[in-house]
XYZ file of C-alpha atoms in Angstrom:
780
model
C -8.734 71.644 -23.900
C -9.501 75.337 -23.169
C -7.093 78.093 -24.047
C -6.663 78.920 -20.379
C -5.379 75.449 -19.675
C -2.465 75.845 -22.078
C -1.571 79.460 -21.663
C 0.540 80.869 -18.842
C 3.735 82.577 -17.847
C 6.942 80.818 -16.802
C 6.316 79.602 -13.234
C 8.929 77.613 -11.211
C 6.240 76.415 -8.806
C 4.272 75.009 -11.669
C 7.314 73.153 -12.926
C 7.888 71.669 -9.422
C 4.279 70.489 -9.280
C 4.482 69.047 -12.772
C 7.589 67.032 -11.833
C 5.794 65.718 -8.803
C 2.754 64.622 -10.663
C 4.749 63.059 -13.449
C 6.415 60.859 -10.851
C 3.008 59.866 -9.425
C 1.703 59.125 -12.917
C 4.720 56.850 -13.518
C 4.226 55.021 -10.271
C 0.543 54.547 -10.938
C 1.071 53.312 -14.479
C 3.791 50.851 -13.533
C 1.977 49.370 -10.586
C 3.191 47.528 -7.507
C 3.681 43.986 -8.746
C 6.677 42.121 -10.127
C 6.171 39.938 -13.182
C 8.409 37.938 -15.404
C 8.557 39.934 -18.584
C 8.195 37.831 -21.741
C 10.475 38.585 -24.672
C 9.101 40.946 -27.315
C 7.679 39.488 -30.532
C 11.012 39.978 -32.245
C 14.463 40.842 -30.924
C 14.889 44.605 -30.628
C 18.340 45.915 -31.488
C 20.323 48.389 -29.414
C 19.715 51.283 -31.789
C 15.961 50.805 -31.566
C 16.085 50.621 -27.795
C 18.203 53.827 -27.658
C 15.821 55.650 -30.005
C 12.746 54.642 -28.061
C 14.344 55.617 -24.765
C 15.247 58.990 -26.258
C 11.627 59.549 -27.300
C 10.492 58.836 -23.713
C 13.079 61.244 -22.233
C 12.303 64.026 -24.704
C 8.532 63.530 -24.217
C 8.859 63.708 -20.388
C 10.978 66.837 -20.629
C 8.514 68.453 -22.966
C 5.678 67.675 -20.548
C 7.477 69.463 -17.745
C 8.281 72.439 -19.909
C 4.765 72.749 -21.216
C 3.610 73.772 -17.796
C 5.447 77.063 -18.092
C 5.697 77.774 -21.807
C 3.047 78.629 -24.283
C 2.547 76.735 -27.489
C 1.583 73.434 -25.868
C -0.982 72.755 -28.510
C 1.841 72.429 -30.953
C 3.538 69.950 -28.532
C 0.402 67.827 -28.511
C 0.533 67.622 -32.278
C 4.188 66.723 -32.125
C 3.515 63.909 -29.634
C 0.971 62.550 -32.021
C 3.576 62.538 -34.791
C 5.986 60.683 -32.446
C 3.321 58.045 -31.838
C 2.828 57.610 -35.549
C 6.556 57.292 -36.093
C 6.648 54.684 -33.373
C 4.104 52.654 -35.281
C 6.290 52.737 -38.427
C 9.484 52.098 -36.499
C 8.092 49.453 -34.204
C 9.423 45.889 -33.964
C 7.066 44.693 -36.669
C 6.810 41.167 -35.312
C 3.601 39.204 -35.209
C 1.793 38.919 -31.945
C -1.008 36.538 -31.093
C -3.960 37.417 -28.860
C -3.575 35.604 -25.532
C -5.990 32.857 -24.420
C -7.283 34.405 -21.217
C -8.584 32.302 -18.379
C -12.338 31.841 -18.091
C -14.643 29.726 -16.021
C -16.053 26.405 -17.176
C -19.603 25.347 -16.831
C -21.295 21.946 -16.204
C -24.767 21.696 -17.737
C -27.505 19.129 -17.427
C -29.146 17.054 -20.176
C -31.629 19.850 -20.925
C -29.043 22.628 -20.776
C -29.671 23.920 -17.270
C -26.655 24.939 -15.186
C -25.477 22.176 -12.837
C -22.353 24.032 -11.628
C -19.965 26.792 -12.565
C -16.276 26.058 -12.108
C -14.164 29.165 -11.526
C -10.502 29.188 -10.567
C -8.719 32.312 -9.359
C -10.272 34.298 -12.166
C -14.070 34.066 -12.415
C -14.646 35.008 -15.977
C -17.018 34.231 -18.841
C -15.846 35.428 -22.209
C -18.404 36.979 -24.528
C -18.165 38.491 -27.995
C -18.317 42.241 -28.576
C -21.903 42.092 -29.957
C -22.936 40.472 -26.674
C -21.897 43.599 -24.758
C -24.345 46.478 -24.741
C -23.119 49.461 -26.895
C -23.691 51.807 -23.982
C -21.315 49.701 -21.855
C -18.645 49.768 -24.524
C -19.007 53.522 -24.795
C -18.851 54.009 -21.039
C -15.459 52.241 -20.909
C -14.175 54.200 -23.930
C -15.315 57.505 -22.397
C -13.353 57.056 -19.138
C -10.452 54.949 -20.260
C -9.573 55.881 -23.844
C -11.947 58.220 -25.720
C -9.506 58.399 -28.689
C -9.253 54.599 -28.949
C -10.374 54.556 -32.535
C -8.061 57.430 -33.507
C -4.634 56.305 -32.373
C -2.347 53.446 -33.186
C -1.764 52.016 -29.748
C 0.020 54.978 -28.171
C -1.873 58.280 -27.809
C 0.571 61.160 -27.370
C -2.167 63.810 -27.316
C -4.045 61.877 -24.751
C -0.967 61.615 -22.590
C -0.442 65.395 -22.694
C -4.066 65.995 -21.818
C -3.795 63.641 -18.856
C -0.717 65.504 -17.570
C -2.533 68.824 -17.722
C -5.680 67.443 -16.087
C -3.735 65.857 -13.233
C -1.714 69.021 -12.711
C -4.820 71.148 -12.407
C -6.450 68.671 -9.991
C -3.351 68.247 -7.801
C -3.674 64.463 -7.933
C -3.625 61.627 -10.457
C -7.083 61.513 -11.938
C -6.349 60.456 -15.502
C -3.829 57.983 -16.917
C -2.112 58.377 -20.223
C -2.208 54.710 -21.182
C -4.434 53.623 -23.995
C -6.739 50.647 -23.780
C -4.246 48.812 -25.974
C -1.413 49.606 -23.535
C -3.526 48.552 -20.555
C -4.318 45.257 -22.295
C -0.625 44.695 -23.062
C 0.341 45.435 -19.493
C -2.254 43.080 -18.115
C -1.618 40.066 -20.361
C 1.873 40.450 -21.797
C 4.411 42.449 -19.827
C 2.979 42.919 -16.294
C 3.500 45.792 -13.900
C 7.269 45.722 -13.231
C 8.577 49.159 -12.277
C 11.260 49.473 -14.925
C 11.815 51.514 -18.057
C 12.434 48.194 -19.845
C 8.867 47.064 -19.084
C 7.515 50.418 -20.229
C 9.386 50.188 -23.496
C 8.136 46.697 -24.113
C 4.609 47.821 -23.349
C 4.913 50.339 -26.140
C 6.396 47.758 -28.486
C 3.629 45.264 -27.812
C 0.903 47.952 -28.063
C 2.154 48.929 -31.537
C 2.471 45.269 -32.618
C -0.948 44.344 -31.248
C -2.573 47.173 -33.193
C -0.977 45.805 -36.370
C -2.138 42.248 -35.824
C -5.664 42.850 -34.469
C -8.563 45.046 -35.364
C -9.817 47.684 -32.967
C -12.922 45.678 -32.282
C -10.827 42.600 -31.469
C -8.659 44.563 -29.057
C -11.667 46.144 -27.351
C -13.396 42.752 -27.032
C -10.295 41.208 -25.495
C -9.880 44.168 -23.096
C -13.496 44.043 -21.893
C -13.206 40.320 -21.263
C -9.786 40.480 -19.562
C -10.260 43.460 -17.233
C -10.680 42.972 -13.516
C -13.774 44.498 -11.926
C -13.285 43.538 -8.286
C -14.470 40.938 -5.830
C -12.769 38.191 -7.852
C -14.728 38.941 -11.070
C -12.960 39.298 -14.416
C -14.561 40.446 -17.621
C -17.594 42.622 -18.061
C -19.997 39.717 -18.426
C -19.166 38.272 -15.045
C -19.113 41.748 -13.525
C -22.612 42.493 -14.867
C -23.905 39.198 -13.481
C -22.352 39.752 -10.070
C -23.192 43.433 -9.424
C -26.531 43.602 -11.240
C -27.744 40.076 -11.940
C -27.916 40.780 -15.676
C -25.903 39.853 -18.728
C -23.600 42.455 -20.241
C -25.959 42.715 -23.208
C -28.682 44.200 -20.960
C -26.643 46.855 -19.137
C -28.082 50.359 -19.077
C -26.202 53.697 -18.922
C -26.087 53.903 -15.122
C -24.917 50.365 -14.668
C -22.342 50.679 -17.468
C -20.888 53.858 -15.891
C -20.448 52.139 -12.522
C -18.673 49.164 -14.077
C -16.494 51.389 -16.266
C -15.536 53.385 -13.194
C -14.383 50.260 -11.365
C -11.628 49.528 -13.908
C -9.162 52.130 -12.665
C -9.259 50.921 -9.026
C -11.711 48.053 -8.324
C -11.048 47.907 -4.612
C -11.083 51.654 -4.066
C -14.455 52.058 -5.809
C -16.051 48.894 -4.552
C -19.760 49.850 -4.301
C -20.458 47.479 -1.407
C -17.672 48.801 0.776
C -17.518 52.432 -0.421
C -20.914 53.321 -1.885
C -20.363 57.115 -1.776
C -17.014 56.850 -3.403
C -18.416 54.449 -6.026
C -21.262 56.831 -6.828
C -18.938 59.751 -7.259
C -16.775 57.742 -9.604
C -19.835 56.556 -11.534
C -21.006 60.120 -11.960
C -17.605 61.112 -13.197
C -17.962 58.482 -15.890
C -21.442 59.699 -16.743
C -20.033 63.220 -17.186
C -17.379 61.917 -19.549
C -20.033 59.937 -21.451
C -22.078 63.144 -21.911
C -18.951 65.028 -23.011
C -18.218 62.442 -25.658
C -21.796 62.384 -26.876
C -22.572 58.890 -25.704
C -25.537 60.053 -23.602
C -27.736 63.221 -23.858
C -26.591 66.102 -21.666
C -30.237 66.733 -20.809
C -30.362 63.332 -19.104
C -27.092 63.688 -17.155
C -28.409 65.037 -13.871
C -31.249 62.499 -13.775
C -28.767 59.650 -14.342
C -26.412 60.974 -11.714
C -29.248 60.998 -9.175
C -30.007 57.309 -9.746
C -29.209 54.905 -6.910
C -26.330 52.501 -7.316
C -28.649 49.613 -7.704
C -26.023 47.031 -6.904
C -26.693 43.653 -5.236
C -24.382 40.650 -4.945
C -25.229 37.784 -7.215
C -22.622 35.143 -6.373
C -22.342 31.926 -8.353
C -25.072 29.486 -7.289
C -23.990 26.340 -5.489
C -23.750 23.162 -7.457
C -27.051 21.306 -7.956
C -25.507 18.080 -6.680
C -21.928 18.521 -5.434
C -21.244 14.747 -5.387
C -22.158 14.510 -9.093
C -20.112 17.604 -9.891
C -17.127 16.140 -8.058
C -17.503 12.935 -10.065
C -17.464 15.019 -13.326
C -14.383 16.961 -12.232
C -12.498 13.773 -11.387
C -13.176 12.360 -14.825
C -11.811 15.462 -16.521
C -8.772 15.528 -14.304
C -7.979 11.895 -15.090
C -8.442 12.259 -18.920
C -5.276 12.937 -20.945
C -7.373 14.531 -23.618
C -7.441 17.627 -21.450
C -3.715 17.824 -20.851
C -0.587 15.787 -20.544
C -0.276 16.385 -16.775
C -2.799 16.735 -14.008
C -1.808 20.372 -13.594
C -2.576 21.078 -17.234
C -5.894 19.312 -16.941
C -6.810 21.331 -13.870
C -6.015 24.530 -15.755
C -8.251 23.366 -18.549
C -11.060 22.491 -16.134
C -10.978 25.733 -14.065
C -9.636 28.267 -16.594
C -10.286 26.799 -20.005
C -13.860 27.872 -20.526
C -15.062 24.288 -21.042
C -18.697 23.518 -21.559
C -19.235 20.093 -20.027
C -22.562 18.640 -21.143
C -23.772 15.881 -18.844
C -26.580 13.328 -18.732
C -28.044 14.664 -15.465
C -31.747 15.396 -15.586
C -32.192 18.318 -13.189
C -35.856 17.527 -12.533
C -34.999 13.962 -11.576
C -32.027 15.119 -9.590
C -34.192 17.419 -7.523
C -36.684 14.611 -6.956
C -33.911 12.210 -5.943
C -32.504 14.579 -3.381
C -36.007 15.368 -2.109
C -36.834 11.671 -1.753
C -33.738 11.077 0.312
C -34.249 14.163 2.474
C -37.929 13.431 3.025
C -37.382 9.885 4.234
C -34.206 10.576 6.198
C -35.404 13.688 7.989
C -34.295 13.113 11.554
C -31.079 13.987 13.362
C -28.773 11.011 13.548
C -30.305 9.324 10.474
C -27.950 7.263 8.310
C -26.850 8.501 4.920
C -28.220 7.300 1.582
C -26.969 7.077 -1.993
C -29.095 6.915 -5.120
C -28.210 6.348 -8.737
C -30.706 6.173 -11.556
C -29.637 4.966 -15.022
C -31.512 4.950 -18.312
C -31.263 1.245 -19.286
C -31.618 1.857 -23.010
C -28.606 4.233 -23.201
C -26.619 3.950 -20.005
C -27.120 7.660 -19.283
C -26.997 8.506 -15.566
C -30.076 10.659 -14.909
C -29.785 11.197 -11.142
C -27.087 10.766 -8.475
C -27.160 11.431 -4.783
C -23.785 10.693 -3.228
C -24.398 11.412 0.436
C -25.921 13.761 2.967
C -23.491 16.747 3.159
C -20.546 17.192 0.736
C -18.981 19.840 2.946
C -18.537 17.439 5.850
C -18.179 14.157 3.994
C -16.767 14.316 0.478
C -16.667 10.545 -0.193
C -19.161 9.815 -2.915
C -21.277 6.937 -1.680
C -22.859 6.543 -5.085
C -19.650 5.455 -6.714
C -17.850 4.008 -3.654
C -17.219 0.263 -3.804
C -16.764 -0.728 -0.170
C -20.315 -1.732 0.776
C -21.552 -5.319 0.615
C -24.447 -5.963 -1.757
C -26.262 -8.495 0.494
C -29.191 -10.191 -1.252
C -29.202 -7.749 -4.165
C -26.376 -9.876 -5.545
C -28.597 -12.960 -5.752
C -30.067 -12.028 -9.187
C -26.578 -12.482 -10.695
C -26.478 -16.057 -9.346
C -30.008 -16.554 -10.736
C -29.021 -15.183 -14.141
C -25.947 -17.425 -14.260
C -28.174 -20.435 -13.453
C -30.677 -19.522 -16.169
C -27.779 -19.007 -18.584
C -26.746 -22.638 -17.959
C -30.162 -23.955 -18.712
C -31.375 -24.406 -15.142
C -35.107 -23.911 -14.924
C -36.800 -21.398 -12.657
C -38.764 -24.453 -11.463
C -35.608 -25.893 -9.883
C -36.898 -27.024 -6.451
C -34.523 -27.381 -3.521
C -34.981 -27.995 0.139
C -33.902 -25.000 2.243
C -32.652 -26.208 5.663
C -31.258 -23.672 8.140
C -28.398 -23.973 8.683
C -27.303 -25.594 5.465
C -24.150 -27.550 6.220
C -21.527 -27.505 3.519
C -17.937 -26.488 3.013
C -16.457 -23.169 1.945
C -14.036 -22.616 -0.871
C -11.158 -23.673 1.346
C -12.803 -26.961 2.265
C -13.657 -25.812 5.747
C -17.092 -26.412 7.316
C -19.571 -23.650 6.510
C -23.155 -23.441 7.730
C -24.998 -20.483 6.262
C -28.535 -19.892 7.592
C -31.761 -18.279 6.637
C -32.839 -15.048 8.295
C -35.567 -16.957 10.103
C -33.023 -19.425 11.394
C -35.367 -22.222 10.271
C -35.818 -24.268 7.132
C -38.281 -22.881 4.678
C -39.042 -26.225 3.030
C -39.023 -27.114 -0.631
C -39.238 -24.178 -2.995
C -38.332 -23.260 -6.537
C -36.200 -20.396 -7.815
C -39.096 -17.983 -8.063
C -40.210 -18.364 -4.510
C -36.686 -18.426 -3.132
C -36.007 -15.123 -4.882
C -39.221 -13.532 -3.732
C -38.478 -14.517 -0.156
C -34.665 -14.020 -0.415
C -33.925 -17.439 1.045
C -30.187 -17.769 1.701
C -29.739 -21.529 1.771
C -31.448 -21.928 -1.566
C -28.995 -19.584 -3.161
C -25.982 -21.180 -1.541
C -27.010 -24.485 -3.055
C -27.706 -22.769 -6.389
C -24.208 -21.295 -6.622
C -22.807 -24.763 -5.814
C -24.745 -26.104 -8.836
C -23.747 -23.175 -11.103
C -20.173 -22.599 -9.982
C -18.944 -19.352 -8.421
C -16.731 -18.614 -11.489
C -19.803 -18.590 -13.638
C -21.471 -16.124 -11.303
C -18.486 -13.760 -11.431
C -18.580 -13.962 -15.209
C -22.319 -13.142 -15.293
C -21.950 -10.209 -12.852
C -19.194 -8.730 -15.000
C -21.174 -9.180 -18.161
C -24.091 -7.455 -16.663
C -22.067 -4.457 -15.537
C -20.309 -5.042 -12.226
C -16.821 -3.576 -12.267
C -15.690 -3.977 -8.678
C -13.255 -6.835 -7.880
C -14.975 -10.136 -7.277
C -13.563 -13.541 -6.267
C -15.199 -16.879 -7.253
C -16.373 -17.754 -3.717
C -19.615 -19.412 -2.646
C -20.301 -16.481 -0.361
C -21.016 -14.402 -3.466
C -24.496 -15.857 -3.281
C -25.005 -13.805 -0.111
C -23.414 -10.572 -1.445
C -20.258 -10.466 0.606
C -18.201 -8.421 -1.862
C -18.265 -4.621 -2.025
C -20.043 -2.910 -4.889
C -21.305 0.599 -5.682
C -24.839 1.845 -6.377
C -23.493 3.200 -9.684
C -22.523 -0.217 -11.027
C -25.511 -1.982 -9.450
C -27.926 0.391 -11.191
C -26.124 -0.319 -14.454
C -26.129 -4.106 -14.000
C -29.817 -4.271 -13.132
C -30.379 -1.958 -16.103
C -28.925 -4.649 -18.358
C -31.754 -6.994 -17.284
C -34.269 -4.162 -17.713
C -32.904 -3.646 -21.219
C -33.578 -7.195 -22.278
C -30.000 -8.424 -21.817
C -28.293 -5.536 -23.601
C -25.636 -3.882 -21.415
C -25.129 -0.124 -22.014
C -22.002 1.275 -20.417
C -23.039 3.942 -17.816
C -21.802 7.461 -18.493
C -22.302 10.932 -17.078
C -20.491 13.168 -19.606
C -22.213 13.466 -22.988
C -19.651 15.788 -24.536
C -17.149 18.541 -23.702
C -16.643 21.667 -25.842
C -13.651 23.954 -25.711
C -14.114 27.656 -25.308
C -14.100 28.087 -29.075
C -16.725 25.397 -29.533
C -14.378 22.655 -30.586
C -15.561 19.251 -29.477
C -12.952 17.631 -27.223
C -14.846 14.630 -25.982
C -18.063 12.860 -26.944
C -19.796 9.877 -25.408
C -22.527 8.141 -27.318
C -24.422 5.135 -25.931
C -22.184 2.042 -26.029
C -24.396 -1.046 -25.846
C -23.703 -4.786 -26.327
C -25.883 -7.842 -25.903
C -24.448 -9.888 -23.078
C -27.365 -12.139 -22.124
C -29.910 -13.910 -24.348
C -33.199 -12.050 -24.498
C -35.216 -15.034 -23.187
C -32.899 -15.394 -20.196
C -33.201 -11.695 -19.370
C -36.979 -11.837 -19.747
C -37.161 -14.818 -17.387
C -34.963 -13.128 -14.811
C -37.056 -9.950 -14.980
C -40.240 -12.008 -14.549
C -38.829 -13.609 -11.428
C -37.765 -10.225 -10.041
C -41.247 -8.846 -10.684
C -42.451 -11.377 -8.117
C -40.253 -9.667 -5.488
C -42.307 -6.488 -5.845
C -45.643 -8.189 -6.487
C -45.547 -10.798 -3.776
C -42.225 -10.875 -1.959
C -39.924 -8.782 0.222
C -40.332 -5.650 -1.852
C -44.117 -5.633 -1.854
C -44.589 -3.084 0.927
C -42.910 -0.123 -0.725
C -41.949 -1.392 -4.178
C -45.218 -0.976 -6.020
C -45.435 2.241 -8.065
C -48.561 1.651 -10.146
C -46.833 0.199 -13.163
C -44.753 -2.861 -14.083
C -41.585 -2.908 -11.990
C -39.057 -5.442 -10.878
C -36.412 -5.444 -8.180
C -34.648 -6.963 -5.253
C -34.105 -6.121 -1.597
C -30.860 -6.584 0.290
C -29.776 -6.389 3.932
C -26.268 -7.323 5.029
C -25.011 -9.011 8.140
C -25.680 -7.080 11.328
C -27.858 -4.639 9.341
C -24.901 -2.468 8.341
C -26.146 -1.968 4.754
C -29.682 -1.853 3.357
C -30.378 -1.840 -0.357
C -33.287 -1.614 -2.704
C -32.661 -2.282 -6.395
C -35.601 -1.694 -8.716
C -36.272 -0.960 -12.354
C -38.767 -0.410 -15.084
C -37.976 -0.374 -18.818
C -37.326 3.382 -18.469
C -35.181 3.635 -15.285
C -32.973 1.418 -13.200
C -32.467 2.853 -9.773
C -30.250 1.717 -6.879
C -30.717 2.980 -3.322
C -28.234 2.233 -0.546
C -28.622 3.206 3.087
C -26.076 3.012 5.888
C -23.583 4.865 8.015
C -20.687 5.952 5.729
C -18.153 6.187 8.503
C -18.531 2.577 9.600
C -19.031 -0.832 8.095
C -19.901 -2.277 11.514
C -22.555 0.164 12.805
C -25.957 -1.454 12.380
C -29.155 0.185 11.232
C -31.113 -0.203 14.473
C -33.960 1.777 15.968
C -34.361 4.255 13.122
C -37.710 5.922 12.610
C -39.267 3.416 15.007
C -37.963 0.370 13.146
C -36.018 -2.150 15.285
C -33.950 -2.959 12.211
C -33.840 -1.418 8.766
C -34.384 -3.846 5.863
C -33.933 -3.217 2.210
C -37.698 -3.298 1.795
C -38.229 -0.528 4.376
C -36.539 2.863 4.195
C -34.456 2.230 1.044
C -37.570 1.054 -0.739
C -39.447 4.109 0.474
C -36.816 6.356 -1.067
C -36.919 4.365 -4.294
C -40.679 4.548 -4.382
C -40.812 8.360 -3.972
C -38.177 8.904 -6.613
C -39.563 6.455 -9.195
C -43.064 7.834 -9.046
C -41.795 11.317 -9.900
C -39.361 9.954 -12.519
C -42.214 8.269 -14.361
C -44.611 11.174 -14.069
C -45.981 11.737 -17.552
C -44.332 8.659 -19.054
C -46.412 5.786 -20.457
C -46.496 2.572 -18.490
C -44.230 0.155 -20.472
C -44.460 -3.621 -20.006
C -41.445 -5.834 -19.842
C -40.955 -8.400 -22.621
C -42.978 -11.518 -22.065
C -40.911 -14.396 -20.655
C -41.009 -17.838 -22.243
C -44.183 -19.763 -21.584
C -43.955 -21.844 -18.451
C -44.522 -25.476 -19.054
C -45.870 -27.748 -16.398
C -45.729 -31.532 -16.029
C -47.072 -34.123 -13.622
C -44.747 -35.867 -11.181
C -44.929 -39.643 -11.962
C -45.190 -42.409 -9.394
C -41.689 -43.513 -8.561
C -41.945 -45.532 -5.328
C -41.103 -49.190 -5.910
C -39.101 -48.516 -9.090
C -35.431 -49.072 -9.390
C -33.457 -45.900 -9.143
C -32.345 -46.056 -12.823
C -35.926 -46.469 -14.057
C -37.160 -43.618 -11.843
C -34.458 -41.332 -13.193
C -35.366 -42.223 -16.774
C -39.009 -41.304 -16.142
C -38.083 -38.019 -14.513
C -35.867 -36.972 -17.307
C -38.587 -37.885 -19.848
C -40.941 -35.609 -17.927
C -38.430 -32.733 -18.039
C -37.693 -32.891 -14.335
C -34.423 -32.829 -12.452
C -33.578 -35.470 -9.833
C -31.710 -35.595 -6.585
C -31.006 -38.962 -4.926
C -30.728 -39.546 -1.199
C -29.700 -42.969 0.168
C -31.695 -44.157 3.156
C -31.742 -47.230 5.409
C -34.329 -49.698 4.245
C -35.075 -53.460 4.212
C -35.928 -53.205 0.536
C -33.434 -54.252 -2.107
C -30.628 -51.852 -2.739
C -31.517 -49.236 -5.402
C -35.280 -49.354 -4.924
C -37.097 -46.040 -4.470
C -38.815 -46.000 -1.072
C -40.113 -42.373 -1.080
C -40.356 -39.355 -3.253
C -40.827 -35.545 -3.023
C -43.099 -34.113 -4.351
C -45.770 -36.773 -4.203
C -47.069 -38.519 -7.318
C -49.583 -36.453 -9.370
C -48.238 -33.040 -8.295
C -48.238 -30.434 -11.095
C -44.824 -28.754 -11.193
C -42.928 -26.519 -13.620
C -40.650 -28.342 -16.016
C -37.076 -28.299 -14.688
C -38.246 -28.651 -11.124
C -36.302 -30.913 -8.800
C -37.710 -34.197 -7.578
C -35.998 -36.037 -4.764
C -36.043 -39.767 -4.600
C -35.054 -41.723 -1.481
C -33.222 -44.933 -2.464
C -32.821 -48.018 -0.250
C -29.334 -49.038 0.823
C -30.490 -52.642 1.532
C -29.716 -52.536 5.222
C -31.729 -54.524 7.853
C -33.927 -51.727 9.011
C -37.198 -52.985 10.598
C -39.329 -50.719 8.521
C -38.804 -48.255 5.728
C -39.097 -44.608 6.531
C -42.483 -43.047 5.938
C -42.690 -40.853 2.835
C -42.816 -37.197 3.723
C -45.936 -35.296 2.840
C -44.933 -32.524 0.493
C -48.316 -30.889 0.215
C -48.267 -28.415 3.125
C -46.890 -24.980 2.263
C -43.262 -24.876 3.450
C -43.170 -21.095 3.536
C -45.412 -18.248 4.678
C -47.869 -17.104 2.023
C -47.904 -13.316 1.898
C -51.300 -11.724 1.627
C -52.087 -8.351 -0.035
C -51.410 -5.355 2.176
C -53.873 -2.506 2.396
C -51.256 -0.066 3.759
C -47.886 0.639 2.176
C -46.384 0.669 5.638
C -47.834 -2.592 6.929
C -45.651 -5.610 7.458
C -46.081 -9.250 6.483
C -44.224 -12.512 6.903
C -42.652 -12.246 3.446
C -40.920 -9.001 4.308
C -39.391 -10.310 7.466
C -37.875 -13.183 5.524
C -35.636 -10.753 3.651
C -32.108 -10.931 4.962
C -28.960 -11.633 3.003
C -25.447 -11.722 4.286
């Protein structure tokens, strides 16, 4: 302070101006907002309140008088003494640093950012060493140059501010220290009362006792508002300059420091000239305090603002992010109430580490968008699970989260169609039924439903497909075979198997389960198929690996949770059968990816849902396609296809994703299934039914008896299917036709079982060609 600034004669006009500026200083310091004022750290008695109020009154009077009387340098020293006495006489209670709000972050399996979750205060807290020294000094220069020399209240600084503002004719400097500003922002608010001002002083003194200067400065730099919804210097550096606070230079630091006093007034995007002038003022103060060289000052002042908006990037996959958020909001470990959990999620600075592989996520989204690239296309959902751990590596929940926020990947209202048949198959294998079980497949197959009412399910072709075993019926997705199979197994056993494998949606033990009439989600289907891919070991699917609090404390951790639910030989047999779907059956057109893979197609009644489920030992991936706003709108005339089957567009999406997912990974073979044993069908015609059944059981074959009209003695076998000498897999079904002893003129001619009862698919030279096997695929 120059001598001329403190000398002068008594001047009434100067006194009037001083009074006016003191009022403006008070208004500026106290702000325009009302806040609830928390109680001070300890109760302050009346005497202390009176003493403190007296200090404020005397100090204000002295400030007015100093404008006219000499000797103000002595007054400055006296104010410093008052501040020191205030430290000694302060409330003396302990005060804890507040936990300020900061944004949370969701990261992928490799650490990449999936999404940033910011509430009303977008803030990322950093430690003081993570803030460039020049940035710290810029803030000190303009806000509180004597920060390391006072004890929370700077009397000399207050006097200097009064003189500076009086000379300028407007409020240019505030008298509050950084400690006082911090207290005002996080403890006592901006209420326009002397009570609030007194408590601000009390808290400032107490805070200086409980925290080091470095701790106070760190808290201040992280708490302070810089405008445009950004709190803390780290977030401000990211937003205005696209750099972390640790990389800020002198010019950038000066601009940010200048924003603190009035972020909206000095907004560089709205008022660039005003912002530049404020920045240069800060640079001047930095030079005056020795933080930058005076020789560089003019060059730094001439530098452009260099600001550019760097908003938070959009979420990589908003459906996945929404799923993560819902899990946190439903977990009592993050708060007793949903409101508390929301505060933790959006203001708690959580680090939520997920299982999402960002490379695979990008390829999943690209696969969907590449195949469904026309206006009016249906939506698709994709979930890919790592069978060996249960970790979800990719999730596409729909087309546009902004217009349709229902996550189709985890929704459970879409029928599974024929993709449910493998659960019936696994239940049959679990009960010892051989894959060679041979059944006739009439269409319609006349039976009764679970209520005893007539039911006549049909094949897609609306014709019988002849005799076939489990392998062929699965490859061609023949409905009436599977209806008969669930009748043999029992619907309750199928429900049990589906639950064991990983289906969590409600299921009822109805025969119609064999045609996939209950709603499921791609999420659980990918998991259930993954159990088969993992040799019968079910690993619970999960998306959150662990969650860390802002201080690094681990709040939640998910490790793979795996249990054997199916015998390894049964799983290997089921996988071997499902390999045939891709090698020879309804999934052959788009399911082959150049390495061992297995899967199943599914298309529901009226083509409202189309599925492709496929897996390797490394990934189990479910793809669903349909119109999310309707369970009745069919998939007709899409991309030139009269109807969409599971083996068409869904399988195309699956194919594109799985090829990228396996890029660079070794081709891994599935475990070998048990060796298939064959036997020869014996000659049974002319034998008594009991003898025929004995021979069939000795050969390891199953038998079905049908009574027919015949002139032969009752119980005599008059025909058999297959014919004698046929090589069949053990466990296959042989039908014998037994005479009823009626007076028929002639016995029925044995049927010739040798012709193929189903189309034989031939290899396709084009991945987009069609064949008879693919058109067979249709489940209800």
